[in-house]
Short mmCIF file of C-alpha atoms in Angstrom, two decimals:
data_model
loop_
_atom_site.label_atom_id
_atom_site.label_comp_id
_atom_site.label_asym_id
_atom_site.label_seq_id
_atom_site.Cartn_x
_atom_site.Cartn_y
_atom_site.Cartn_z
CA MET A 1 31.51 -11.82 -19.60
CA SER A 2 27.90 -12.81 -19.73
CA ALA A 3 25.61 -9.88 -19.41
CA SER A 4 23.25 -12.04 -17.36
CA HIS A 5 22.99 -15.50 -16.09
CA SER A 6 20.64 -17.63 -13.97
CA PRO A 7 21.77 -20.52 -11.79
CA LEU A 8 21.26 -23.85 -13.63
CA GLU A 9 17.59 -24.69 -13.35
CA VAL A 10 17.48 -27.66 -11.06
CA ALA A 11 14.32 -29.74 -10.15
CA ARG A 12 12.89 -28.65 -7.05
CA VAL A 13 11.37 -31.27 -5.28
CA SER A 14 8.60 -28.73 -3.80
CA GLU A 15 8.79 -25.32 -2.26
CA SER A 16 10.31 -26.96 1.09
CA SER A 17 11.76 -30.33 1.39
CA ILE A 18 13.54 -32.55 3.67
CA PHE A 19 14.87 -34.66 0.90
CA ILE A 20 16.63 -34.09 -2.12
CA THR A 21 16.40 -37.72 -3.36
CA GLU A 22 13.90 -40.18 -1.82
CA GLU A 23 15.20 -43.77 -2.64
CA ARG A 24 15.47 -46.77 -0.20
CA ILE A 25 18.79 -48.57 0.23
CA VAL A 26 18.36 -51.92 2.06
CA GLY A 27 21.07 -53.05 4.23
CA GLU A 28 21.70 -56.56 5.79
CA ASP A 29 19.05 -58.59 7.50
CA GLU A 30 20.44 -58.31 10.82
CA GLY A 31 22.75 -56.17 12.93
CA GLN A 32 22.44 -53.54 15.57
CA LEU A 33 20.30 -51.13 13.19
CA ALA A 34 18.05 -53.80 11.90
CA GLY A 35 14.70 -52.50 11.54
CA LYS A 36 15.89 -48.81 11.92
CA THR A 37 15.39 -46.12 8.99
CA VAL A 38 18.20 -43.69 8.58
CA ALA A 39 18.15 -40.55 6.56
CA VAL A 40 21.55 -39.46 5.05
CA LYS A 41 23.06 -35.98 4.31
CA ASP A 42 23.48 -35.60 0.61
CA ASN A 43 27.35 -34.80 0.90
CA ILE A 44 27.90 -38.52 2.06
CA SER A 45 28.34 -40.94 -1.06
CA THR A 46 25.96 -43.64 -1.73
CA LYS A 47 26.90 -46.09 -4.47
CA ASN A 48 24.29 -45.70 -7.34
CA VAL A 49 22.35 -43.25 -5.58
CA ARG A 50 22.84 -39.46 -6.62
CA THR A 51 24.90 -37.27 -4.03
CA THR A 52 24.23 -33.73 -5.01
CA CYS A 53 25.66 -31.70 -2.07
CA GLY A 54 22.63 -29.40 -2.49
CA SER A 55 24.42 -28.18 -5.67
CA ALA A 56 23.59 -27.63 -9.01
CA MET A 57 26.89 -28.76 -9.87
CA LEU A 58 26.31 -32.05 -8.58
CA GLU A 59 22.79 -32.46 -9.57
CA ARG A 60 23.50 -35.54 -11.81
CA TYR A 61 26.40 -37.06 -9.96
CA VAL A 62 26.03 -40.65 -8.97
CA PRO A 63 28.84 -41.96 -6.90
CA PRO A 64 30.33 -45.35 -7.95
CA TYR A 65 31.12 -46.13 -4.46
CA ASP A 66 29.92 -46.03 -0.86
CA ALA A 67 31.39 -43.95 1.99
CA THR A 68 32.81 -45.83 4.89
CA ALA A 69 29.93 -44.70 6.95
CA ILE A 70 27.38 -45.90 4.64
CA LYS A 71 28.98 -49.32 4.08
CA ARG A 72 28.76 -49.45 8.03
CA LEU A 73 25.20 -48.57 8.30
CA LYS A 74 24.37 -51.30 5.54
CA GLU A 75 26.37 -53.83 7.44
CA ALA A 76 24.55 -52.98 10.69
CA GLY A 77 21.01 -53.78 8.94
CA ALA A 78 19.94 -50.11 8.65
CA THR A 79 17.43 -48.95 5.93
CA ILE A 80 18.47 -45.57 4.31
CA VAL A 81 15.40 -43.87 3.34
CA GLY A 82 16.91 -40.92 1.34
CA LYS A 83 19.33 -38.23 0.80
CA THR A 84 18.68 -34.97 2.94
CA ASN A 85 18.59 -31.49 1.90
CA MET A 86 21.32 -29.25 2.92
CA ASP A 87 23.15 -25.79 2.31
CA GLU A 88 25.32 -26.18 -0.88
CA PHE A 89 28.40 -28.04 -0.05
CA GLY A 90 27.75 -27.51 3.74
CA MET A 91 28.12 -23.77 3.40
CA GLY A 92 25.34 -22.13 5.46
CA SER A 93 23.49 -22.47 8.89
CA THR A 94 20.05 -22.39 7.56
CA THR A 95 19.64 -25.04 4.82
CA GLU A 96 18.56 -21.94 2.59
CA THR A 97 21.58 -21.96 0.29
CA SER A 98 20.69 -25.41 -1.25
CA ALA A 99 20.07 -25.23 -4.90
CA PHE A 100 16.98 -27.34 -4.30
CA GLY A 101 15.16 -24.88 -2.12
CA PRO A 102 14.80 -24.52 1.57
CA ALA A 103 13.79 -27.37 4.24
CA PRO A 104 11.19 -26.94 6.53
CA ASN A 105 11.47 -26.90 10.66
CA PRO A 106 9.12 -29.62 11.88
CA ALA A 107 9.53 -28.08 15.27
CA ALA A 108 9.02 -24.42 14.45
CA GLU A 109 6.81 -23.63 11.58
CA GLY A 110 8.04 -20.76 9.37
CA HIS A 111 11.54 -20.95 10.73
CA VAL A 112 14.47 -22.50 9.28
CA PRO A 113 15.78 -26.16 10.63
CA GLY A 114 19.34 -24.76 10.87
CA GLY A 115 22.15 -25.99 8.83
CA SER A 116 24.02 -27.12 7.06
CA SER A 117 22.62 -30.69 7.90
CA GLY A 118 19.01 -29.12 8.22
CA GLY A 119 17.28 -31.88 6.13
CA SER A 120 18.67 -34.51 8.36
CA ALA A 121 17.64 -33.03 11.59
CA ALA A 122 14.29 -32.28 10.02
CA ALA A 123 13.87 -35.94 9.12
CA VAL A 124 14.23 -37.07 12.60
CA ALA A 125 12.08 -34.23 14.13
CA ALA A 126 9.29 -35.22 11.57
CA GLY A 127 9.55 -38.87 12.13
CA GLU A 128 10.43 -39.42 8.44
CA ALA A 129 13.47 -41.51 9.61
CA ASP A 130 14.38 -42.99 13.20
CA LEU A 131 18.05 -41.70 12.93
CA ALA A 132 20.06 -39.47 10.47
CA LEU A 133 23.74 -38.63 9.65
CA GLY A 134 25.07 -35.23 9.05
CA SER A 135 28.40 -33.81 8.84
CA ASP A 136 29.56 -31.04 11.09
CA THR A 137 32.47 -28.73 9.85
CA GLY A 138 31.49 -25.73 12.20
CA GLY A 139 28.36 -26.66 13.74
CA SER A 140 26.45 -28.35 10.80
CA ILE A 141 24.99 -31.09 13.04
CA ARG A 142 24.81 -29.29 16.27
CA ASN A 143 22.80 -26.07 14.94
CA PRO A 144 20.13 -27.98 13.24
CA ALA A 145 19.84 -30.39 16.13
CA ALA A 146 19.26 -27.52 18.38
CA PHE A 147 16.89 -25.58 16.00
CA CYS A 148 14.70 -28.76 15.23
CA GLY A 149 14.78 -30.14 19.12
CA VAL A 150 16.45 -33.29 18.29
CA VAL A 151 20.16 -34.80 19.46
CA GLY A 152 23.15 -34.29 17.42
CA ILE A 153 26.80 -35.25 18.12
CA LYS A 154 29.94 -33.92 16.58
CA PRO A 155 32.43 -36.57 17.23
CA THR A 156 36.21 -35.98 17.98
CA TYR A 157 38.14 -35.24 14.82
CA GLY A 158 39.21 -38.66 13.69
CA LEU A 159 36.73 -40.72 15.12
CA VAL A 160 34.45 -41.31 12.21
CA SER A 161 35.98 -41.74 8.73
CA ARG A 162 35.59 -39.04 6.27
CA TYR A 163 36.20 -41.52 3.12
CA GLY A 164 33.11 -40.63 0.78
CA LEU A 165 32.24 -37.42 2.53
CA VAL A 166 32.45 -34.74 -0.19
CA ALA A 167 35.18 -32.48 1.26
CA TYR A 168 34.29 -28.94 2.23
CA ALA A 169 37.10 -28.37 4.96
CA ASN A 170 39.03 -31.38 5.60
CA SER A 171 40.76 -30.37 8.95
CA LEU A 172 37.51 -29.61 10.72
CA GLU A 173 34.91 -31.89 9.62
CA GLN A 174 33.28 -35.06 10.91
CA ILE A 175 30.26 -37.11 10.12
CA GLY A 176 27.90 -37.49 12.97
CA PRO A 177 24.51 -38.92 14.08
CA PHE A 178 20.99 -37.29 14.89
CA ALA A 179 18.36 -39.17 16.75
CA SER A 180 15.33 -38.26 19.06
CA SER A 181 17.24 -39.55 22.12
CA VAL A 182 20.88 -39.45 23.22
CA GLU A 183 20.90 -43.19 23.52
CA ASP A 184 19.74 -43.72 19.89
CA ALA A 185 22.27 -41.11 18.79
CA ALA A 186 25.06 -42.83 20.72
CA ALA A 187 24.13 -46.28 19.22
CA LEU A 188 24.43 -45.05 15.69
CA LEU A 189 27.76 -43.50 16.55
CA ASP A 190 28.74 -46.93 17.78
CA VAL A 191 28.26 -48.11 14.21
CA ILE A 192 30.05 -45.69 12.36
CA ALA A 193 32.90 -45.00 14.71
CA GLY A 194 36.47 -46.42 14.46
CA PRO A 195 39.47 -46.52 12.21
CA ASP A 196 39.38 -46.84 8.41
CA GLU A 197 42.36 -47.53 6.35
CA ARG A 198 40.82 -45.37 3.71
CA ASP A 199 41.02 -42.14 5.80
CA GLY A 200 44.51 -41.55 6.97
CA THR A 201 43.25 -38.82 9.66
CA SER A 202 41.01 -41.73 11.28
CA ARG A 203 42.28 -42.84 14.59
CA LYS A 204 42.09 -46.41 16.54
CA GLU A 205 39.78 -45.04 19.18
CA GLY A 206 36.26 -46.13 18.64
CA ALA A 207 36.78 -49.43 17.32
CA ASP A 208 35.05 -51.35 20.04
CA SER A 209 33.05 -48.55 21.45
CA ASP A 210 29.98 -48.78 23.49
CA TYR A 211 28.52 -45.32 23.67
CA ALA A 212 25.04 -46.28 24.16
CA SER A 213 25.55 -47.91 27.39
CA ALA A 214 27.03 -44.42 28.47
CA ALA A 215 23.51 -42.84 28.32
CA ASP A 216 22.61 -43.82 31.78
CA GLY A 217 21.90 -40.46 33.31
CA ASP A 218 24.41 -41.06 36.17
CA ILE A 219 25.94 -37.71 36.68
CA ASP A 220 26.52 -37.80 40.25
CA GLY A 221 29.76 -35.75 40.85
CA LEU A 222 30.15 -34.22 37.36
CA SER A 223 32.12 -31.02 37.30
CA ILE A 224 30.50 -28.56 34.57
CA GLY A 225 32.45 -25.35 33.32
CA VAL A 226 30.43 -22.88 31.83
CA PRO A 227 32.49 -20.55 29.48
CA THR A 228 31.19 -17.11 30.28
CA GLU A 229 31.99 -15.81 26.64
CA LEU A 230 29.49 -18.61 25.10
CA VAL A 231 26.65 -17.33 27.32
CA GLU A 232 26.80 -13.58 27.60
CA GLY A 233 26.17 -12.99 24.06
CA ALA A 234 22.97 -15.14 23.77
CA ASP A 235 19.34 -14.05 23.59
CA ASP A 236 17.65 -13.59 26.92
CA GLY A 237 15.20 -16.47 26.42
CA VAL A 238 17.88 -18.81 25.29
CA ARG A 239 20.03 -17.88 28.44
CA GLU A 240 16.94 -18.56 30.62
CA THR A 241 16.57 -21.99 29.04
CA PHE A 242 20.24 -22.67 29.11
CA TRP A 243 20.42 -21.82 33.17
CA ASP A 244 17.24 -23.99 33.62
CA ALA A 245 18.96 -26.85 32.26
CA ILE A 246 22.13 -26.40 34.33
CA SER A 247 19.96 -26.27 37.44
CA LYS A 248 18.39 -29.54 36.40
CA LEU A 249 21.70 -31.04 36.15
CA GLU A 250 22.86 -29.63 39.45
CA SER A 251 19.72 -31.24 41.06
CA GLN A 252 21.14 -34.67 39.99
CA GLY A 253 24.44 -34.38 41.60
CA ALA A 254 26.50 -32.29 39.11
CA SER A 255 28.23 -29.03 40.16
CA TYR A 256 29.11 -25.96 37.78
CA HIS A 257 31.80 -23.28 37.84
CA GLU A 258 32.26 -20.48 35.41
CA VAL A 259 35.41 -20.56 33.08
CA SER A 260 36.85 -17.90 30.86
CA LEU A 261 38.26 -18.83 27.35
CA PRO A 262 39.83 -15.56 26.03
CA SER A 263 40.66 -16.97 22.63
CA ILE A 264 37.11 -17.48 21.89
CA GLU A 265 36.37 -13.82 20.63
CA TYR A 266 38.57 -14.79 17.61
CA GLY A 267 36.89 -18.21 17.01
CA VAL A 268 34.55 -16.96 14.06
CA ALA A 269 37.27 -15.16 12.18
CA ALA A 270 39.56 -17.93 12.34
CA TYR A 271 37.24 -20.58 11.68
CA TYR A 272 35.97 -18.92 8.39
CA VAL A 273 39.60 -17.97 7.21
CA LEU A 274 40.57 -21.56 7.47
CA ALA A 275 37.16 -23.09 6.17
CA MET A 276 37.12 -20.72 3.28
CA SER A 277 40.84 -21.52 2.47
CA GLU A 278 40.20 -25.26 2.42
CA ALA A 279 37.05 -24.85 0.35
CA SER A 280 38.99 -22.82 -2.23
CA SER A 281 41.32 -25.46 -2.69
CA ASN A 282 38.85 -28.44 -2.29
CA LEU A 283 36.22 -26.99 -4.68
CA ALA A 284 38.77 -26.66 -7.48
CA ARG A 285 37.74 -30.19 -8.77
CA PHE A 286 34.55 -29.05 -9.89
CA ASP A 287 35.78 -28.01 -13.20
CA GLY A 288 32.93 -29.39 -15.54
CA VAL A 289 35.30 -32.27 -16.91
CA ARG A 290 35.40 -35.28 -14.33
CA TYR A 291 31.85 -34.31 -13.08
CA GLY A 292 29.50 -31.35 -13.49
CA PRO A 293 27.31 -30.25 -16.04
CA ALA A 294 28.33 -29.97 -19.67
CA THR A 295 29.01 -26.58 -21.00
CA GLU A 296 28.21 -24.71 -24.14
CA SER A 297 31.48 -22.75 -24.07
CA ASP A 298 33.69 -22.79 -26.95
CA GLY A 299 36.44 -21.00 -24.99
CA ASN A 300 39.73 -22.64 -23.69
CA TRP A 301 40.23 -24.48 -20.43
CA ASN A 302 40.28 -21.60 -18.20
CA GLU A 303 37.24 -19.95 -19.96
CA ALA A 304 35.11 -23.23 -19.96
CA PHE A 305 36.20 -23.89 -16.35
CA ALA A 306 34.98 -20.37 -15.19
CA GLU A 307 31.92 -20.57 -17.02
CA VAL A 308 30.70 -23.80 -15.75
CA ARG A 309 31.78 -22.67 -12.33
CA GLU A 310 29.43 -19.60 -12.57
CA GLN A 311 26.56 -21.39 -13.52
CA GLY A 312 27.10 -24.48 -11.09
CA PHE A 313 27.77 -22.69 -7.85
CA GLY A 314 25.35 -20.44 -5.79
CA PRO A 315 26.48 -17.15 -4.41
CA GLU A 316 27.34 -18.48 -0.66
CA VAL A 317 29.71 -20.93 -2.39
CA LYS A 318 31.18 -18.43 -4.55
CA ARG A 319 31.65 -16.05 -1.85
CA ARG A 320 33.61 -18.54 0.10
CA ILE A 321 35.70 -19.86 -2.75
CA LEU A 322 36.80 -16.02 -3.72
CA LEU A 323 37.38 -15.10 0.22
CA GLY A 324 39.45 -18.20 0.48
CA THR A 325 41.57 -17.72 -2.43
CA TYR A 326 41.95 -14.08 -1.36
CA ALA A 327 43.23 -15.18 2.08
CA LEU A 328 45.68 -17.47 0.56
CA SER A 329 46.80 -15.12 -2.16
CA ALA A 330 50.35 -13.57 -2.30
CA GLY A 331 50.82 -10.90 0.43
CA TYR A 332 47.74 -12.09 2.46
CA HIS A 333 48.69 -15.68 3.29
CA GLU A 334 50.57 -14.87 6.60
CA LYS A 335 48.11 -11.88 7.48
CA TYR A 336 44.85 -14.09 7.39
CA TYR A 337 45.89 -18.13 7.26
CA GLY A 338 48.84 -17.84 9.34
CA LYS A 339 47.06 -15.86 12.08
CA ALA A 340 44.23 -18.01 11.85
CA GLN A 341 46.28 -21.01 12.55
CA ASP A 342 47.85 -19.21 15.56
CA ALA A 343 43.91 -18.43 16.66
CA ARG A 344 43.38 -22.42 16.21
CA ALA A 345 46.36 -23.27 18.56
CA TRP A 346 45.29 -20.75 21.14
CA VAL A 347 41.46 -21.98 21.07
CA LYS A 348 42.86 -25.67 21.66
CA ARG A 349 45.12 -24.74 24.48
CA ASP A 350 42.29 -22.66 26.22
CA PHE A 351 39.99 -25.72 25.92
CA ASP A 352 42.45 -28.05 27.33
CA ASP A 353 43.02 -25.61 30.36
CA ALA A 354 39.33 -25.48 30.96
CA LEU A 355 38.89 -29.12 30.61
CA SER A 356 41.69 -29.84 33.09
CA GLU A 357 39.36 -28.52 35.81
CA ALA A 358 36.14 -29.70 34.65
CA ASP A 359 34.68 -32.93 33.16
CA VAL A 360 32.67 -31.11 30.40
CA LEU A 361 31.98 -27.60 29.23
CA ALA A 362 28.39 -26.39 28.70
CA SER A 363 26.73 -23.50 26.69
CA PRO A 364 23.59 -22.79 24.55
CA THR A 365 24.24 -24.66 21.18
CA MET A 366 23.04 -21.57 19.46
CA PRO A 367 22.94 -18.12 20.91
CA VAL A 368 19.70 -17.41 19.10
CA PRO A 369 16.40 -19.60 18.43
CA PRO A 370 15.51 -20.62 14.92
CA PHE A 371 15.84 -17.56 12.30
CA GLU A 372 12.57 -17.12 10.41
CA LEU A 373 12.83 -18.28 6.78
CA GLY A 374 14.91 -15.59 4.69
CA GLU A 375 16.05 -13.63 7.68
CA SER A 376 19.70 -13.88 7.34
CA LEU A 377 20.32 -14.81 3.77
CA ASP A 378 20.91 -11.19 2.76
CA ASP A 379 23.58 -10.59 5.36
CA PRO A 380 26.35 -13.23 5.23
CA LEU A 381 28.25 -11.64 8.21
CA LYS A 382 25.17 -12.09 10.44
CA MET A 383 24.83 -15.85 9.43
CA TYR A 384 28.62 -16.36 10.25
CA LEU A 385 28.58 -14.76 13.65
CA SER A 386 25.69 -16.85 14.73
CA ASP A 387 28.20 -20.02 14.60
CA ALA A 388 30.06 -18.33 17.63
CA ASN A 389 29.13 -21.31 19.89
CA THR A 390 30.02 -24.14 17.56
CA VAL A 391 33.03 -23.33 15.68
CA PRO A 392 35.53 -23.28 18.36
CA VAL A 393 34.75 -26.80 19.09
CA ASN A 394 35.86 -27.79 15.61
CA LEU A 395 39.01 -25.71 15.79
CA ALA A 396 39.93 -27.57 18.89
CA ASN A 397 39.15 -31.20 17.30
CA LEU A 398 36.73 -31.75 20.42
CA PRO A 399 33.52 -33.78 20.53
CA ALA A 400 30.33 -32.00 21.46
CA ILE A 401 26.40 -32.99 21.90
CA SER A 402 23.46 -30.83 21.32
CA VAL A 403 20.35 -32.11 23.42
CA PRO A 404 17.11 -30.18 23.67
CA ALA A 405 17.13 -27.80 26.70
CA GLY A 406 13.62 -26.68 26.37
CA LYS A 407 11.95 -23.92 24.48
CA THR A 408 11.70 -20.19 24.64
CA GLU A 409 8.69 -18.62 23.22
CA LYS A 410 7.61 -22.03 21.59
CA LEU A 411 11.04 -22.28 19.69
CA PRO A 412 13.51 -25.04 20.55
CA VAL A 413 16.88 -24.31 22.48
CA GLY A 414 19.96 -26.72 22.43
CA LEU A 415 22.40 -27.26 25.12
CA GLN A 416 25.79 -28.10 23.98
CA LEU A 417 28.16 -30.13 26.06
CA ILE A 418 31.72 -30.26 25.07
CA GLY A 419 34.18 -32.83 26.10
CA PRO A 420 37.87 -33.76 25.97
CA VAL A 421 39.41 -35.43 22.81
CA PHE A 422 37.89 -38.93 22.60
CA GLY A 423 35.46 -38.12 25.74
CA GLU A 424 32.24 -39.11 23.85
CA GLU A 425 31.21 -41.33 26.95
CA THR A 426 31.34 -38.39 29.10
CA ILE A 427 29.06 -36.05 26.95
CA ILE A 428 26.82 -38.73 26.33
CA ARG A 429 26.29 -39.45 29.92
CA ALA A 430 25.94 -35.66 30.81
CA ALA A 431 23.27 -35.27 27.79
CA SER A 432 21.44 -38.24 28.79
CA ALA A 433 20.75 -36.60 32.33
CA VAL A 434 19.21 -33.45 30.45
CA GLU A 435 16.60 -35.96 29.31
CA GLU A 436 15.64 -37.30 32.72
CA MET B 1 42.18 -2.76 14.73
CA SER B 2 44.36 -1.86 12.08
CA GLU B 3 43.76 0.40 8.88
CA GLN B 4 40.48 -0.28 7.47
CA GLN B 5 40.64 -2.73 4.74
CA SER B 6 38.99 -1.36 1.26
CA VAL B 7 38.20 -3.60 -1.69
CA SER B 8 37.66 -2.47 -5.10
CA PRO B 9 35.46 -4.11 -7.90
CA GLU B 10 38.77 -5.05 -9.80
CA GLU B 11 40.19 -6.76 -6.82
CA VAL B 12 36.95 -8.87 -6.84
CA ARG B 13 37.26 -9.59 -10.48
CA HIS B 14 40.87 -10.44 -9.94
CA VAL B 15 40.22 -12.88 -7.42
CA ALA B 16 37.47 -14.32 -9.18
CA SER B 17 39.54 -15.01 -12.07
CA LEU B 18 42.14 -16.53 -9.96
CA ALA B 19 39.60 -19.00 -8.67
CA ARG B 20 38.12 -19.50 -12.27
CA VAL B 21 34.67 -18.19 -11.33
CA ASP B 22 32.93 -15.84 -13.75
CA LEU B 23 30.99 -13.36 -11.98
CA ASP B 24 28.18 -11.01 -13.58
CA GLU B 25 28.14 -7.30 -12.60
CA GLY B 26 25.60 -7.71 -9.84
CA GLU B 27 27.78 -10.43 -8.38
CA VAL B 28 30.81 -8.02 -8.44
CA GLU B 29 28.96 -5.36 -6.90
CA ALA B 30 27.26 -7.42 -4.00
CA PHE B 31 30.61 -9.20 -3.37
CA THR B 32 32.77 -5.86 -3.27
CA GLU B 33 30.46 -4.40 -0.45
CA GLN B 34 30.18 -7.68 1.59
CA PHE B 35 33.99 -8.34 1.33
CA VAL B 36 34.73 -5.09 3.19
CA GLU B 37 32.64 -5.95 6.21
CA ILE B 38 33.76 -9.56 6.23
CA LEU B 39 37.36 -8.82 5.93
CA GLU B 40 37.11 -6.29 8.45
CA ALA B 41 35.87 -8.86 10.86
CA PHE B 42 38.86 -11.06 9.74
CA GLU B 43 41.25 -8.21 10.48
CA THR B 44 40.83 -8.89 14.46
CA LEU B 45 43.03 -11.92 13.84
CA ASP B 46 45.97 -9.34 13.91
CA GLU B 47 45.64 -9.07 17.84
CA VAL B 48 46.10 -12.82 18.14
CA PRO B 49 49.71 -13.58 19.53
CA GLU B 50 52.14 -16.12 17.98
CA ILE B 51 51.26 -19.59 19.52
CA GLU B 52 53.08 -22.87 18.85
CA ASP B 53 50.69 -25.98 18.22
CA SER B 54 51.68 -28.36 20.73
CA GLU B 55 49.90 -31.21 19.09
CA GLY B 56 52.10 -34.07 18.38
CA LEU B 57 50.74 -35.20 14.88
CA GLU B 58 52.34 -38.15 13.28
CA ASN B 59 52.40 -39.03 9.56
CA VAL B 60 50.27 -41.88 8.66
CA MET B 61 51.76 -44.40 6.11
CA ARG B 62 50.80 -47.59 4.49
CA GLU B 63 52.35 -50.12 2.20
CA ASP B 64 52.21 -49.05 -1.44
CA GLU B 65 50.33 -52.07 -2.76
CA VAL B 66 48.31 -52.83 -5.67
CA ARG B 67 44.69 -53.17 -4.87
CA GLU B 68 41.22 -52.79 -6.25
CA GLY B 69 39.92 -49.26 -7.25
CA LEU B 70 37.43 -47.82 -9.72
CA SER B 71 37.25 -49.48 -13.19
CA GLN B 72 37.84 -46.96 -16.13
CA GLU B 73 34.14 -47.14 -16.84
CA GLU B 74 33.10 -46.29 -13.39
CA ALA B 75 35.68 -43.39 -13.18
CA LEU B 76 34.25 -41.83 -16.45
CA GLU B 77 30.39 -42.30 -15.64
CA ASN B 78 29.99 -38.91 -14.24
CA ALA B 79 31.97 -37.19 -17.06
CA PRO B 80 29.86 -34.93 -19.11
CA GLU B 81 32.14 -36.05 -22.14
CA SER B 82 34.70 -38.74 -22.66
CA ALA B 83 36.22 -40.37 -25.47
CA GLU B 84 38.21 -43.73 -25.78
CA GLY B 85 38.41 -44.06 -22.08
CA TYR B 86 39.60 -40.54 -21.41
CA PHE B 87 38.04 -37.53 -20.00
CA LYS B 88 37.22 -35.08 -22.76
CA GLY B 89 37.87 -31.30 -21.71
CA PRO B 90 38.11 -27.97 -23.46
CA SER B 91 41.41 -27.36 -25.12
CA VAL B 92 44.03 -25.96 -22.87
CA SER B 93 45.04 -23.00 -24.73
#
């Protein structure tokens, strides 16, 4: 074992950056997104443009193919302006675990932009791009949308192809849009949604979608369920802003009632067990042979493998790979992974029940306003617990949107609206009324 | 909550070796401490009842047809080392 080590030196763009790589990729002349600029999270493969996942391990990785979502962006006439900063492999809630340094929050100076798609949310908030793509495994689109005061959508599992998305936890993640308005985010979702033969988990829904026209603000008669468990634990200022937004929706003809989701208290534990387990398997491919930095190791395969992974991965990624390996190891599999699968099924059932008596469910997207830079980095459990309101949605495969609800002490607060499976139109319509 | 989970530095080293990730002493120490707290939070799953997942999932199949894929050159272009059209790795034993 080496006595000391330093992570591979990666070329930091600056102290704090929205983009990891700024390079234009010009799409077709015409299409639904002609004239629009789009920033793309750096875990979505772009042919001939490096895709680092915010990791030293992939600092020089240049994909030989486009993700399906990228192919569809180009066909729709979009211009990609760059690849955005992110928590390493999507593992983080602040974009501070990036090997390329943190990203700024244009809506709250000195605070994190959220994560893991922090650079994408920041690009839209700063006007560096009209639109952006992120990915959401446990809140990685909705969290930064809330923290940066923009709109973000986590689609129903299977609505958007994951082909070309570098995998972190396959059973949970989806690519989704950011924009400064609900209608623009919906229009971007229209472009990327729909079945793809290259992703066996993609579904036929969304093939001829017209989500953008659902952003009409007409919520007369809308029934909103408010899960008490997702509101009670939030900061006072966040709760006040949340209830103001609900009142605003009531004044436009919606009604609300409180609901209880007893399974929710197990959501964070179940999510992290499953996500870490999937990650420990997915990230086994980074072995320094097919991609990754060359090693100086003169040891055998296992020694060289372990050495390149020590150098190439940051602490949060190592933490999750190790905990996932532990949770799947002999003697612990049933205790952790098995119980987490039970909890996942329970969360799904609770959401189904609540959504049988409400059109949408509403909660604060994040229980807290944006952290100050550096605030949560040394306390991983604190960071995990801040995902309490977003991770249950991924466990249940449901669609959800985060729309700006207002501010508390000058810091952005997001309203999360959750819909039934493939209920994108309903959450888009409801969210557009928040903007009225 | 069930009995307190304890984690030793040896266990952290063992899991790291299963996962093929070298750790330095500082990392072993930090992870040992953090894992106690994180695994304790995971222990709450003991209270979850057995639930049958009612979702009707179907396998998705396609015809096994030859189609265009990456060329050998493209597949190798991100490898730190290759030789004669193969990935070059360290010796296996």
